[in-house]
Amino acid sequence: MDKPENLTSSRKLDHIRICMNQNVETDGAGFSDVFLVHNALPECNMDNIKLSTRFLGHKIESPLFIAAMTGGHPGTIEVNRRLARAAEKFGLGIGVGSQRAALEDPSLENTFSVVRDEAPDAFVVANIGIVQLRDHGLKWAERAIEMIDADAIAIHLNFLQEAVQPEGDHDGSGLVDALTDLTSSIDLPVIMKETGSGISYETAKRGLGAGVSAIETGGFGGTSWAVIERERAKERKSLGDDVRILLGETFSDWGIPTVMSLLEIAPLNCPLISTGGLRSGLDIAKSVAMGASLCGMALPLLRSAVKSESALEDKILQINKELKVAMFLTGSESINKLKSARTILTGKTLELTKRKKEE
Ligand SMILES: Cc1cc2nc3c(=O)[nH]c(=O)nc-3n(C[C@H](O)[C@H](O)[C@H](O)COP(=O)(O)O)c2cc1C
């Protein structure tokens, strides 16, 4: 039987393998309901368009953000190395995956510190779960930051996954106090992020009230942890897994779509990262026009990074190119200008926003 710390580590490899081999995406982030209004007189030169922006005091060369994914098993070091090299080369921000495995077993620290080694100038974000923050306090958060010389720390909220995975933590109490303790004790910015179920207006407000500096939507419509855990349960076929397979099935469409989450949080005017089902530079442009400062992708970059370093670079070039075209066609020569590009909502997203106003 594996020790608990080994389980945390081997789970990391399970996740990557399942993400590479199975369809783990849901459809429904809402980007197909959002239209950017075409500007037939752009009055700018596409070749002079600048993608650079600022986030939490850092200059970043494109709003494309490498969302938190991996580290924590020796088999993940090469993927993190490739992601970090790309972050450094293209001047992107990058998050590491949950550092819990290395906090439980320091021999795994190099699977995370490789990111800072390879990306000395990038905006690098540490990552631990809110349950680990509550249960281990500041010490773990500080160690996670130190491990990668981070510029910010993300605290992830993942109760859908906790609810359907066998090792899950079912106690969701004492979380806001844990966040408040953290934000009042460290100087670095704290980002509160979801991992696929989205963040509502009310949750964002509570996070900001607890002192977090930025919110990451982690909305529904991209990688689904209900689906990943369902696939893990299918592979294991041990006691209780039948129940988990059905749970994963039932909750595979649970969550706030990313676009809806953006619409909920944008009025709070806080630094905002859009993640969850962004699949092109056009989705990034739509997110920025709806109030996002950075736009994270996980699965598409993971799949390219596992293939090769050059596949990852090609993917990033393609995404940046798509973003540039969308900026040109909305007459936006800078990311600042893109923020005021007009969007039109249709379909289910429009329906949901109407219902919200009526309530
Ligand atoms: C393989 C994998 C591992 C992930 N691990 C973490 C994690 O440890 N911590 C975290 O905050 N988010 C994690 N995420 C969630 C992503 O940061 C992101 O919120 C989510 O995958 C939605 O983006 P996507 O649809 O582009 O994949 C992970 C995502 C993937 C695909």
mmCIF file of C-alpha atoms and ligand atoms in Angstrom:
data_model
loop_
_atom_site.group_PDB
_atom_site.id
_atom_site.type_symbol
_atom_site.label_atom_id
_atom_site.label_comp_id
_atom_site.label_asym_id
_atom_site.label_seq_id
_atom_site.Cartn_x
_atom_site.Cartn_y
_atom_site.Cartn_z
ATOM 1 C CA MET A 1 0.000 0.000 0.000
ATOM 2 C CA ASP A 2 1.357 3.433 -0.953
ATOM 3 C CA LYS A 3 2.034 5.961 1.810
ATOM 4 C CA PRO A 4 -0.329 9.007 1.653
ATOM 5 C CA GLU A 5 2.451 11.280 0.292
ATOM 6 C CA ASN A 6 3.180 8.771 -2.496
ATOM 7 C CA LEU A 7 -0.518 8.767 -3.370
ATOM 8 C CA THR A 8 -0.478 12.543 -3.840
ATOM 9 C CA SER A 9 2.512 12.186 -6.136
ATOM 10 C CA SER A 10 1.257 9.252 -8.234
ATOM 11 C CA ARG A 11 -2.134 10.972 -8.642
ATOM 12 C CA LYS A 12 -0.289 13.749 -10.540
ATOM 13 C CA LEU A 13 0.901 11.284 -13.133
ATOM 14 C CA ASP A 14 -2.557 9.673 -13.392
ATOM 15 C CA HIS A 15 -4.016 13.112 -14.169
ATOM 16 C CA ILE A 16 -1.574 13.830 -16.991
ATOM 17 C CA ARG A 17 -1.949 10.363 -18.502
ATOM 18 C CA ILE A 18 -5.747 10.605 -18.435
ATOM 19 C CA CYS A 19 -5.647 14.148 -19.877
ATOM 20 C CA MET A 20 -3.472 12.920 -22.733
ATOM 21 C CA ASN A 21 -5.478 9.808 -23.579
ATOM 22 C CA GLN A 22 -9.120 10.574 -22.820
ATOM 23 C CA ASN A 23 -11.653 13.207 -23.700
ATOM 24 C CA VAL A 24 -11.687 15.155 -20.430
ATOM 25 C CA GLU A 25 -13.216 18.348 -21.784
ATOM 26 C CA THR A 26 -16.756 19.527 -21.426
ATOM 27 C CA ASP A 27 -18.215 21.935 -23.903
ATOM 28 C CA GLY A 28 -19.972 25.013 -22.670
ATOM 29 C CA ALA A 29 -17.556 27.673 -21.441
ATOM 30 C CA GLY A 30 -19.813 30.112 -23.313
ATOM 31 C CA PHE A 31 -17.351 31.672 -25.764
ATOM 32 C CA SER A 32 -19.517 30.730 -28.763
ATOM 33 C CA ASP A 33 -22.249 32.933 -27.222
ATOM 34 C CA VAL A 34 -19.960 35.988 -27.284
ATOM 35 C CA PHE A 35 -19.423 38.084 -30.414
ATOM 36 C CA LEU A 36 -16.800 40.765 -30.685
ATOM 37 C CA VAL A 37 -18.217 43.529 -32.862
ATOM 38 C CA HIS A 38 -16.288 43.804 -36.116
ATOM 39 C CA ASN A 39 -14.677 47.160 -36.861
ATOM 40 C CA ALA A 40 -14.433 47.593 -40.641
ATOM 41 C CA LEU A 41 -12.346 50.764 -40.201
ATOM 42 C CA PRO A 42 -9.734 49.545 -37.717
ATOM 43 C CA GLU A 43 -7.463 52.636 -38.035
ATOM 44 C CA CYS A 44 -4.425 50.697 -36.872
ATOM 45 C CA ASN A 45 -1.668 48.595 -38.404
ATOM 46 C CA MET A 46 -1.857 44.913 -37.493
ATOM 47 C CA ASP A 47 1.942 44.674 -37.588
ATOM 48 C CA ASN A 48 2.233 47.321 -34.873
ATOM 49 C CA ILE A 49 -0.253 45.758 -32.469
ATOM 50 C CA LYS A 50 1.219 45.177 -29.012
ATOM 51 C CA LEU A 51 0.106 42.251 -26.853
ATOM 52 C CA SER A 52 1.998 43.358 -23.763
ATOM 53 C CA THR A 53 0.109 44.103 -20.583
ATOM 54 C CA ARG A 54 0.575 44.520 -16.833
ATOM 55 C CA PHE A 55 -0.666 42.269 -14.074
ATOM 56 C CA LEU A 56 -0.199 42.802 -10.334
ATOM 57 C CA GLY A 57 2.672 45.192 -11.052
ATOM 58 C CA HIS A 58 4.463 42.894 -13.537
ATOM 59 C CA LYS A 59 5.003 43.499 -17.237
ATOM 60 C CA ILE A 60 3.864 40.500 -19.264
ATOM 61 C CA GLU A 61 4.294 40.126 -23.033
ATOM 62 C CA SER A 62 0.867 38.603 -23.752
ATOM 63 C CA PRO A 63 -2.312 38.026 -21.722
ATOM 64 C CA LEU A 64 -1.896 34.306 -22.486
ATOM 65 C CA PHE A 65 -1.141 32.705 -19.097
ATOM 66 C CA ILE A 66 0.144 29.159 -18.620
ATOM 67 C CA ALA A 67 -2.422 27.955 -16.081
ATOM 68 C CA ALA A 68 -1.496 25.836 -13.050
ATOM 69 C CA MET A 69 -0.990 22.223 -14.023
ATOM 70 C CA THR A 70 1.806 20.088 -12.894
ATOM 71 C CA GLY A 71 4.834 19.080 -10.823
ATOM 72 C CA GLY A 72 4.846 16.712 -7.867
ATOM 73 C CA HIS A 73 6.064 13.498 -9.522
ATOM 74 C CA PRO A 74 9.510 12.906 -11.056
ATOM 75 C CA GLY A 75 7.712 12.128 -14.337
ATOM 76 C CA THR A 76 6.359 15.699 -14.527
ATOM 77 C CA ILE A 77 9.678 17.554 -14.429
ATOM 78 C CA GLU A 78 10.211 17.599 -18.198
ATOM 79 C CA VAL A 79 6.728 19.010 -18.873
ATOM 80 C CA ASN A 80 7.284 21.770 -16.318
ATOM 81 C CA ARG A 81 10.710 22.451 -17.844
ATOM 82 C CA ARG A 82 9.192 22.912 -21.310
ATOM 83 C CA LEU A 83 6.342 25.082 -20.045
ATOM 84 C CA ALA A 84 8.802 27.269 -18.121
ATOM 85 C CA ARG A 85 11.177 27.651 -21.067
ATOM 86 C CA ALA A 86 8.234 28.776 -23.191
ATOM 87 C CA ALA A 87 7.140 31.229 -20.485
ATOM 88 C CA GLU A 88 10.636 32.727 -20.439
ATOM 89 C CA LYS A 89 10.959 32.847 -24.228
ATOM 90 C CA PHE A 90 7.567 34.491 -24.835
ATOM 91 C CA GLY A 91 7.472 36.597 -21.637
ATOM 92 C CA LEU A 92 4.351 34.846 -20.333
ATOM 93 C CA GLY A 93 3.105 34.339 -16.795
ATOM 94 C CA ILE A 94 3.095 30.752 -15.554
ATOM 95 C CA GLY A 95 1.489 28.888 -12.669
ATOM 96 C CA VAL A 96 2.744 25.602 -11.249
ATOM 97 C CA GLY A 97 0.417 22.800 -10.184
ATOM 98 C CA SER A 98 -0.452 22.144 -6.557
ATOM 99 C CA GLN A 99 2.794 21.934 -4.555
ATOM 100 C CA ARG A 100 1.271 19.676 -1.914
ATOM 101 C CA ALA A 101 3.264 16.627 -3.034
ATOM 102 C CA ALA A 102 6.571 18.462 -2.522
ATOM 103 C CA LEU A 103 5.428 19.926 0.787
ATOM 104 C CA GLU A 104 4.728 16.365 1.959
ATOM 105 C CA ASP A 105 7.932 14.984 0.403
ATOM 106 C CA PRO A 106 10.748 17.552 -0.162
ATOM 107 C CA SER A 107 12.565 15.173 -2.527
ATOM 108 C CA LEU A 108 9.989 16.287 -5.125
ATOM 109 C CA GLU A 109 10.790 19.999 -4.846
ATOM 110 C CA ASN A 110 12.866 19.993 -8.033
ATOM 111 C CA THR A 111 9.743 19.120 -10.072
ATOM 112 C CA PHE A 112 8.541 22.643 -9.198
ATOM 113 C CA SER A 113 11.767 24.615 -8.764
ATOM 114 C CA VAL A 114 12.681 23.700 -12.350
ATOM 115 C CA VAL A 115 10.115 26.333 -13.345
ATOM 116 C CA ARG A 116 12.019 29.188 -11.705
ATOM 117 C CA ASP A 117 15.351 27.762 -12.873
ATOM 118 C CA GLU A 118 14.146 27.828 -16.484
ATOM 119 C CA ALA A 119 12.124 31.046 -16.240
ATOM 120 C CA PRO A 120 14.206 33.447 -14.121
ATOM 121 C CA ASP A 121 12.357 36.552 -15.376
ATOM 122 C CA ALA A 122 8.806 35.242 -15.738
ATOM 123 C CA PHE A 123 5.826 36.052 -13.526
ATOM 124 C CA VAL A 124 5.618 32.753 -11.612
ATOM 125 C CA VAL A 125 2.695 31.746 -9.427
ATOM 126 C CA ALA A 126 2.895 29.215 -6.567
ATOM 127 C CA ASN A 127 -0.090 26.967 -5.850
ATOM 128 C CA ILE A 128 -1.658 25.141 -2.918
ATOM 129 C CA GLY A 129 -5.203 24.051 -2.163
ATOM 130 C CA ILE A 130 -7.377 25.926 0.276
ATOM 131 C CA VAL A 131 -7.736 22.758 2.377
ATOM 132 C CA GLN A 132 -3.946 22.501 2.725
ATOM 133 C CA LEU A 133 -3.817 26.213 3.586
ATOM 134 C CA ARG A 134 -6.437 25.766 6.293
ATOM 135 C CA ASP A 135 -4.865 22.606 7.705
ATOM 136 C CA HIS A 136 -1.172 23.557 7.522
ATOM 137 C CA GLY A 137 -1.375 27.345 7.727
ATOM 138 C CA LEU A 138 1.164 29.896 6.717
ATOM 139 C CA LYS A 139 4.160 27.579 6.938
ATOM 140 C CA TRP A 140 3.133 25.631 3.847
ATOM 141 C CA ALA A 141 2.216 28.738 1.883
ATOM 142 C CA GLU A 142 5.565 30.358 2.668
ATOM 143 C CA ARG A 143 7.458 27.188 1.792
ATOM 144 C CA ALA A 144 5.565 26.885 -1.533
ATOM 145 C CA ILE A 145 6.499 30.484 -2.408
ATOM 146 C CA GLU A 146 10.104 30.026 -1.408
ATOM 147 C CA MET A 147 10.410 26.745 -3.374
ATOM 148 C CA ILE A 148 9.971 28.559 -6.694
ATOM 149 C CA ASP A 149 10.760 32.144 -5.681
ATOM 150 C CA ALA A 150 7.189 32.986 -6.675
ATOM 151 C CA ASP A 151 5.768 36.408 -7.529
ATOM 152 C CA ALA A 152 2.289 35.479 -6.265
ATOM 153 C CA ILE A 153 0.503 32.498 -4.761
ATOM 154 C CA ALA A 154 -2.707 30.950 -6.052
ATOM 155 C CA ILE A 155 -5.008 29.197 -3.618
ATOM 156 C CA HIS A 156 -7.122 26.712 -5.502
ATOM 157 C CA LEU A 157 -10.699 25.808 -4.698
ATOM 158 C CA ASN A 158 -11.650 22.338 -5.975
ATOM 159 C CA PHE A 159 -14.540 20.973 -3.972
ATOM 160 C CA LEU A 160 -16.119 19.183 -6.925
ATOM 161 C CA GLN A 161 -12.943 17.135 -7.251
ATOM 162 C CA GLU A 162 -12.700 16.659 -3.475
ATOM 163 C CA ALA A 163 -16.282 15.389 -3.467
ATOM 164 C CA VAL A 164 -15.804 12.761 -6.169
ATOM 165 C CA GLN A 165 -12.240 11.517 -5.635
ATOM 166 C CA PRO A 166 -11.551 8.720 -3.146
ATOM 167 C CA GLU A 167 -8.846 10.712 -1.314
ATOM 168 C CA GLY A 168 -11.064 13.837 -1.196
ATOM 169 C CA ASP A 169 -11.442 16.214 1.718
ATOM 170 C CA HIS A 170 -15.093 16.788 2.559
ATOM 171 C CA ASP A 171 -14.718 19.542 5.142
ATOM 172 C CA GLY A 172 -15.311 22.916 3.518
ATOM 173 C CA SER A 173 -15.374 24.989 6.707
ATOM 174 C CA GLY A 174 -12.922 27.596 7.998
ATOM 175 C CA LEU A 175 -11.816 28.589 4.488
ATOM 176 C CA VAL A 176 -12.427 32.341 4.511
ATOM 177 C CA ASP A 177 -10.569 32.655 7.834
ATOM 178 C CA ALA A 178 -7.645 30.720 6.345
ATOM 179 C CA LEU A 179 -7.540 33.111 3.380
ATOM 180 C CA THR A 180 -7.727 36.149 5.652
ATOM 181 C CA ASP A 181 -4.850 34.847 7.791
ATOM 182 C CA LEU A 182 -2.763 34.345 4.669
ATOM 183 C CA THR A 183 -3.432 37.713 3.030
ATOM 184 C CA SER A 184 -2.785 39.571 6.264
ATOM 185 C CA SER A 185 0.517 37.783 6.860
ATOM 186 C CA ILE A 186 2.356 37.789 3.530
ATOM 187 C CA ASP A 187 3.445 40.610 1.247
ATOM 188 C CA LEU A 188 2.916 38.777 -2.040
ATOM 189 C CA PRO A 189 -0.397 38.940 -3.911
ATOM 190 C CA VAL A 190 -2.805 36.066 -3.325
ATOM 191 C CA ILE A 191 -4.914 34.789 -6.233
ATOM 192 C CA MET A 192 -8.075 32.818 -5.460
ATOM 193 C CA LYS A 193 -8.788 30.325 -8.239
ATOM 194 C CA GLU A 194 -11.272 27.619 -9.121
ATOM 195 C CA THR A 195 -10.325 24.570 -11.142
ATOM 196 C CA GLY A 196 -13.313 24.048 -13.449
ATOM 197 C CA SER A 197 -16.497 24.943 -11.570
ATOM 198 C CA GLY A 198 -16.239 28.730 -11.767
ATOM 199 C CA ILE A 199 -16.530 31.564 -9.261
ATOM 200 C CA SER A 200 -19.731 33.518 -8.644
ATOM 201 C CA TYR A 201 -20.130 37.195 -7.780
ATOM 202 C CA GLU A 202 -20.768 36.296 -4.123
ATOM 203 C CA THR A 203 -17.739 33.995 -3.838
ATOM 204 C CA ALA A 204 -15.497 36.560 -5.526
ATOM 205 C CA LYS A 205 -16.725 39.219 -3.099
ATOM 206 C CA ARG A 206 -15.958 37.014 -0.114
ATOM 207 C CA GLY A 207 -12.487 36.329 -1.463
ATOM 208 C CA LEU A 208 -11.804 40.015 -2.035
ATOM 209 C CA GLY A 209 -13.189 40.720 1.445
ATOM 210 C CA ALA A 210 -10.633 38.232 2.782
ATOM 211 C CA GLY A 211 -7.926 40.302 1.085
ATOM 212 C CA VAL A 212 -7.123 38.362 -2.082
ATOM 213 C CA SER A 213 -5.585 40.504 -4.824
ATOM 214 C CA ALA A 214 -6.987 38.718 -7.870
ATOM 215 C CA ILE A 215 -9.521 36.103 -8.890
ATOM 216 C CA GLU A 216 -9.111 33.350 -11.480
ATOM 217 C CA THR A 217 -12.448 32.073 -12.810
ATOM 218 C CA GLY A 218 -11.444 28.425 -13.416
ATOM 219 C CA GLY A 219 -14.862 28.180 -15.021
ATOM 220 C CA PHE A 220 -16.866 25.278 -16.365
ATOM 221 C CA GLY A 221 -16.460 24.379 -20.015
ATOM 222 C CA GLY A 222 -12.897 23.145 -20.310
ATOM 223 C CA THR A 223 -11.062 20.413 -18.448
ATOM 224 C CA SER A 224 -13.492 18.663 -16.109
ATOM 225 C CA TRP A 225 -12.308 17.141 -12.836
ATOM 226 C CA ALA A 226 -15.537 15.196 -12.539
ATOM 227 C CA VAL A 227 -14.638 13.495 -15.834
ATOM 228 C CA ILE A 228 -10.954 12.973 -14.887
ATOM 229 C CA GLU A 229 -11.939 11.396 -11.557
ATOM 230 C CA ARG A 230 -14.596 9.288 -13.298
ATOM 231 C CA GLU A 231 -11.895 7.956 -15.634
ATOM 232 C CA ARG A 232 -9.573 7.254 -12.693
ATOM 233 C CA ALA A 233 -12.369 5.360 -10.967
ATOM 234 C CA LYS A 234 -12.997 3.311 -14.139
ATOM 235 C CA GLU A 235 -9.298 2.373 -14.257
ATOM 236 C CA ARG A 236 -9.114 1.391 -10.580
ATOM 237 C CA LYS A 237 -12.302 -0.634 -10.329
ATOM 238 C CA SER A 238 -11.857 -1.057 -6.563
ATOM 239 C CA LEU A 239 -14.419 -0.882 -3.793
ATOM 240 C CA GLY A 240 -16.665 2.180 -4.051
ATOM 241 C CA ASP A 241 -15.535 3.075 -7.544
ATOM 242 C CA ASP A 242 -18.901 2.226 -9.129
ATOM 243 C CA VAL A 243 -20.431 4.943 -6.980
ATOM 244 C CA ARG A 244 -17.670 7.366 -7.975
ATOM 245 C CA ILE A 245 -18.108 6.626 -11.664
ATOM 246 C CA LEU A 246 -21.793 7.536 -11.388
ATOM 247 C CA LEU A 247 -20.987 10.610 -9.279
ATOM 248 C CA GLY A 248 -18.516 11.802 -11.908
ATOM 249 C CA GLU A 249 -21.146 11.213 -14.592
ATOM 250 C CA THR A 250 -23.892 13.071 -12.733
ATOM 251 C CA PHE A 251 -21.711 16.078 -11.969
ATOM 252 C CA SER A 252 -19.908 16.261 -15.310
ATOM 253 C CA ASP A 253 -21.933 19.355 -16.233
ATOM 254 C CA TRP A 254 -21.729 21.037 -12.821
ATOM 255 C CA GLY A 255 -20.365 24.545 -12.585
ATOM 256 C CA ILE A 256 -20.531 28.160 -13.701
ATOM 257 C CA PRO A 257 -19.462 28.539 -17.340
ATOM 258 C CA THR A 258 -16.313 30.637 -17.705
ATOM 259 C CA VAL A 259 -18.076 33.430 -19.607
ATOM 260 C CA MET A 260 -20.792 33.617 -16.960
ATOM 261 C CA SER A 261 -18.134 33.698 -14.245
ATOM 262 C CA LEU A 262 -16.399 36.590 -16.039
ATOM 263 C CA LEU A 263 -19.698 38.470 -16.251
ATOM 264 C CA GLU A 264 -20.291 37.865 -12.538
ATOM 265 C CA ILE A 265 -16.854 39.040 -11.376
ATOM 266 C CA ALA A 266 -16.021 41.860 -13.824
ATOM 267 C CA PRO A 267 -18.272 44.428 -12.063
ATOM 268 C CA LEU A 268 -16.061 44.023 -8.983
ATOM 269 C CA ASN A 269 -13.224 45.630 -10.968
ATOM 270 C CA CYS A 270 -10.497 43.410 -9.565
ATOM 271 C CA PRO A 271 -7.510 41.895 -11.366
ATOM 272 C CA LEU A 272 -9.134 38.944 -13.107
ATOM 273 C CA ILE A 273 -7.783 35.839 -14.840
ATOM 274 C CA SER A 274 -10.058 34.025 -17.275
ATOM 275 C CA THR A 275 -9.564 30.228 -17.335
ATOM 276 C CA GLY A 276 -11.639 27.220 -18.190
ATOM 277 C CA GLY A 277 -12.176 26.159 -21.792
ATOM 278 C CA LEU A 278 -10.233 28.951 -23.539
ATOM 279 C CA ARG A 279 -9.106 27.306 -26.749
ATOM 280 C CA SER A 280 -7.878 30.095 -29.041
ATOM 281 C CA GLY A 281 -6.525 33.621 -29.177
ATOM 282 C CA LEU A 282 -10.074 34.669 -30.059
ATOM 283 C CA ASP A 283 -11.326 33.304 -26.708
ATOM 284 C CA ILE A 284 -8.576 35.380 -25.078
ATOM 285 C CA ALA A 285 -9.706 38.514 -26.951
ATOM 286 C CA LYS A 286 -13.316 37.923 -25.862
ATOM 287 C CA SER A 287 -12.190 37.407 -22.251
ATOM 288 C CA VAL A 288 -10.183 40.650 -22.245
ATOM 289 C CA ALA A 289 -13.151 42.555 -23.708
ATOM 290 C CA MET A 290 -15.242 41.137 -20.834
ATOM 291 C CA GLY A 291 -12.821 42.347 -18.162
ATOM 292 C CA ALA A 292 -10.045 39.767 -17.860
ATOM 293 C CA SER A 293 -6.469 40.948 -17.379
ATOM 294 C CA LEU A 294 -4.850 37.556 -18.052
ATOM 295 C CA CYS A 295 -6.231 34.505 -19.826
ATOM 296 C CA GLY A 296 -5.082 31.053 -18.797
ATOM 297 C CA MET A 297 -4.968 27.840 -20.740
ATOM 298 C CA ALA A 298 -4.104 24.467 -19.258
ATOM 299 C CA LEU A 299 -5.038 21.395 -21.311
ATOM 300 C CA PRO A 300 -4.133 22.718 -24.807
ATOM 301 C CA LEU A 301 -0.671 23.770 -23.591
ATOM 302 C CA LEU A 302 -0.169 20.536 -21.660
ATOM 303 C CA ARG A 303 -0.927 18.454 -24.734
ATOM 304 C CA SER A 304 1.521 20.451 -26.850
ATOM 305 C CA ALA A 305 4.206 20.415 -24.142
ATOM 306 C CA VAL A 306 4.000 16.644 -23.774
ATOM 307 C CA LYS A 307 4.556 16.336 -27.544
ATOM 308 C CA SER A 308 7.656 18.529 -27.752
ATOM 309 C CA GLU A 309 9.135 21.911 -26.957
ATOM 310 C CA SER A 310 8.656 23.053 -30.555
ATOM 311 C CA ALA A 311 4.997 21.894 -30.598
ATOM 312 C CA LEU A 312 4.439 24.072 -27.528
ATOM 313 C CA GLU A 313 6.158 27.064 -29.138
ATOM 314 C CA ASP A 314 4.062 26.650 -32.302
ATOM 315 C CA LYS A 315 0.907 26.520 -30.210
ATOM 316 C CA ILE A 316 1.795 29.738 -28.381
ATOM 317 C CA LEU A 317 2.688 31.507 -31.649
ATOM 318 C CA GLN A 318 -0.668 30.442 -33.111
ATOM 319 C CA ILE A 319 -2.628 31.672 -30.068
ATOM 320 C CA ASN A 320 -0.807 35.023 -30.040
ATOM 321 C CA LYS A 321 -1.422 35.382 -33.779
ATOM 322 C CA GLU A 322 -5.157 34.712 -33.361
ATOM 323 C CA LEU A 323 -5.286 37.270 -30.568
ATOM 324 C CA LYS A 324 -3.558 39.828 -32.800
ATOM 325 C CA VAL A 325 -6.037 39.262 -35.642
ATOM 326 C CA ALA A 326 -8.980 39.680 -33.247
ATOM 327 C CA MET A 327 -7.393 42.899 -31.965
ATOM 328 C CA PHE A 328 -6.893 44.193 -35.513
ATOM 329 C CA LEU A 329 -10.498 43.419 -36.473
ATOM 330 C CA THR A 330 -11.793 45.302 -33.436
ATOM 331 C CA GLY A 331 -9.468 48.252 -34.047
ATOM 332 C CA SER A 332 -7.548 47.571 -30.831
ATOM 333 C CA GLU A 333 -3.859 48.394 -31.114
ATOM 334 C CA SER A 334 -3.200 47.560 -27.447
ATOM 335 C CA ILE A 335 -4.606 45.273 -24.783
ATOM 336 C CA ASN A 336 -5.873 48.396 -23.018
ATOM 337 C CA LYS A 337 -7.858 49.334 -26.104
ATOM 338 C CA LEU A 338 -9.191 45.778 -26.460
ATOM 339 C CA LYS A 339 -10.678 46.105 -22.967
ATOM 340 C CA SER A 340 -13.244 48.528 -24.385
ATOM 341 C CA ALA A 341 -14.095 46.511 -27.517
ATOM 342 C CA ARG A 342 -17.845 45.903 -27.756
ATOM 343 C CA THR A 343 -19.237 42.422 -27.178
ATOM 344 C CA ILE A 344 -22.695 41.055 -27.927
ATOM 345 C CA LEU A 345 -24.081 38.140 -25.921
ATOM 346 C CA THR A 346 -26.360 35.526 -27.412
ATOM 347 C CA GLY A 347 -27.768 32.089 -26.622
ATOM 348 C CA LYS A 348 -27.639 30.458 -23.206
ATOM 349 C CA THR A 349 -25.312 33.143 -21.812
ATOM 350 C CA LEU A 350 -27.757 35.911 -22.709
ATOM 351 C CA GLU A 351 -30.582 33.859 -21.209
ATOM 352 C CA LEU A 352 -28.648 33.390 -17.954
ATOM 353 C CA THR A 353 -27.774 37.092 -17.676
ATOM 354 C CA LYS A 354 -31.439 38.046 -18.230
ATOM 355 C CA ARG A 355 -32.558 35.658 -15.474
ATOM 356 C CA LYS A 356 -29.963 37.124 -13.159
ATOM 357 C CA LYS A 357 -31.288 40.666 -13.710
ATOM 358 C CA GLU A 358 -34.875 39.511 -13.073
ATOM 359 C CA GLU A 359 -33.980 37.956 -9.693
HETATM 360 C C1 LIG B 1 -3.413 18.093 -15.803
HETATM 361 C C2 LIG B 1 -3.972 19.278 -15.062
HETATM 362 C C3 LIG B 1 -3.597 19.481 -13.761
HETATM 363 C C4 LIG B 1 -4.084 20.577 -13.047
HETATM 364 N N1 LIG B 1 -3.641 20.779 -11.781
HETATM 365 C C5 LIG B 1 -4.017 21.900 -11.131
HETATM 366 C C6 LIG B 1 -3.478 22.176 -9.846
HETATM 367 O O1 LIG B 1 -2.692 21.408 -9.292
HETATM 368 N N2 LIG B 1 -3.850 23.335 -9.231
HETATM 369 C C7 LIG B 1 -4.741 24.192 -9.810
HETATM 370 O O2 LIG B 1 -5.023 25.242 -9.231
HETATM 371 N N3 LIG B 1 -5.279 23.944 -11.017
HETATM 372 C C8 LIG B 1 -4.946 22.818 -11.683
HETATM 373 N N4 LIG B 1 -5.479 22.563 -12.925
HETATM 374 C C9 LIG B 1 -6.589 23.409 -13.424
HETATM 375 C C10 LIG B 1 -6.150 24.463 -14.425
HETATM 376 O O3 LIG B 1 -5.325 25.421 -13.826
HETATM 377 C C11 LIG B 1 -7.370 25.156 -15.074
HETATM 378 O O4 LIG B 1 -8.057 25.918 -14.107
HETATM 379 C C12 LIG B 1 -8.361 24.189 -15.691
HETATM 380 O O5 LIG B 1 -7.705 23.068 -16.253
HETATM 381 C C13 LIG B 1 -9.194 24.843 -16.788
HETATM 382 O O6 LIG B 1 -8.423 25.216 -17.893
HETATM 383 P P1 LIG B 1 -8.421 24.394 -19.279
HETATM 384 O O7 LIG B 1 -9.842 24.162 -19.664
HETATM 385 O O8 LIG B 1 -7.674 25.277 -20.235
HETATM 386 O O9 LIG B 1 -7.703 23.102 -19.030
HETATM 387 C C14 LIG B 1 -5.003 21.486 -13.670
HETATM 388 C C15 LIG B 1 -5.374 21.252 -14.994
HETATM 389 C C16 LIG B 1 -4.885 20.175 -15.701
HETATM 390 C C17 LIG B 1 -5.316 19.983 -17.124
#
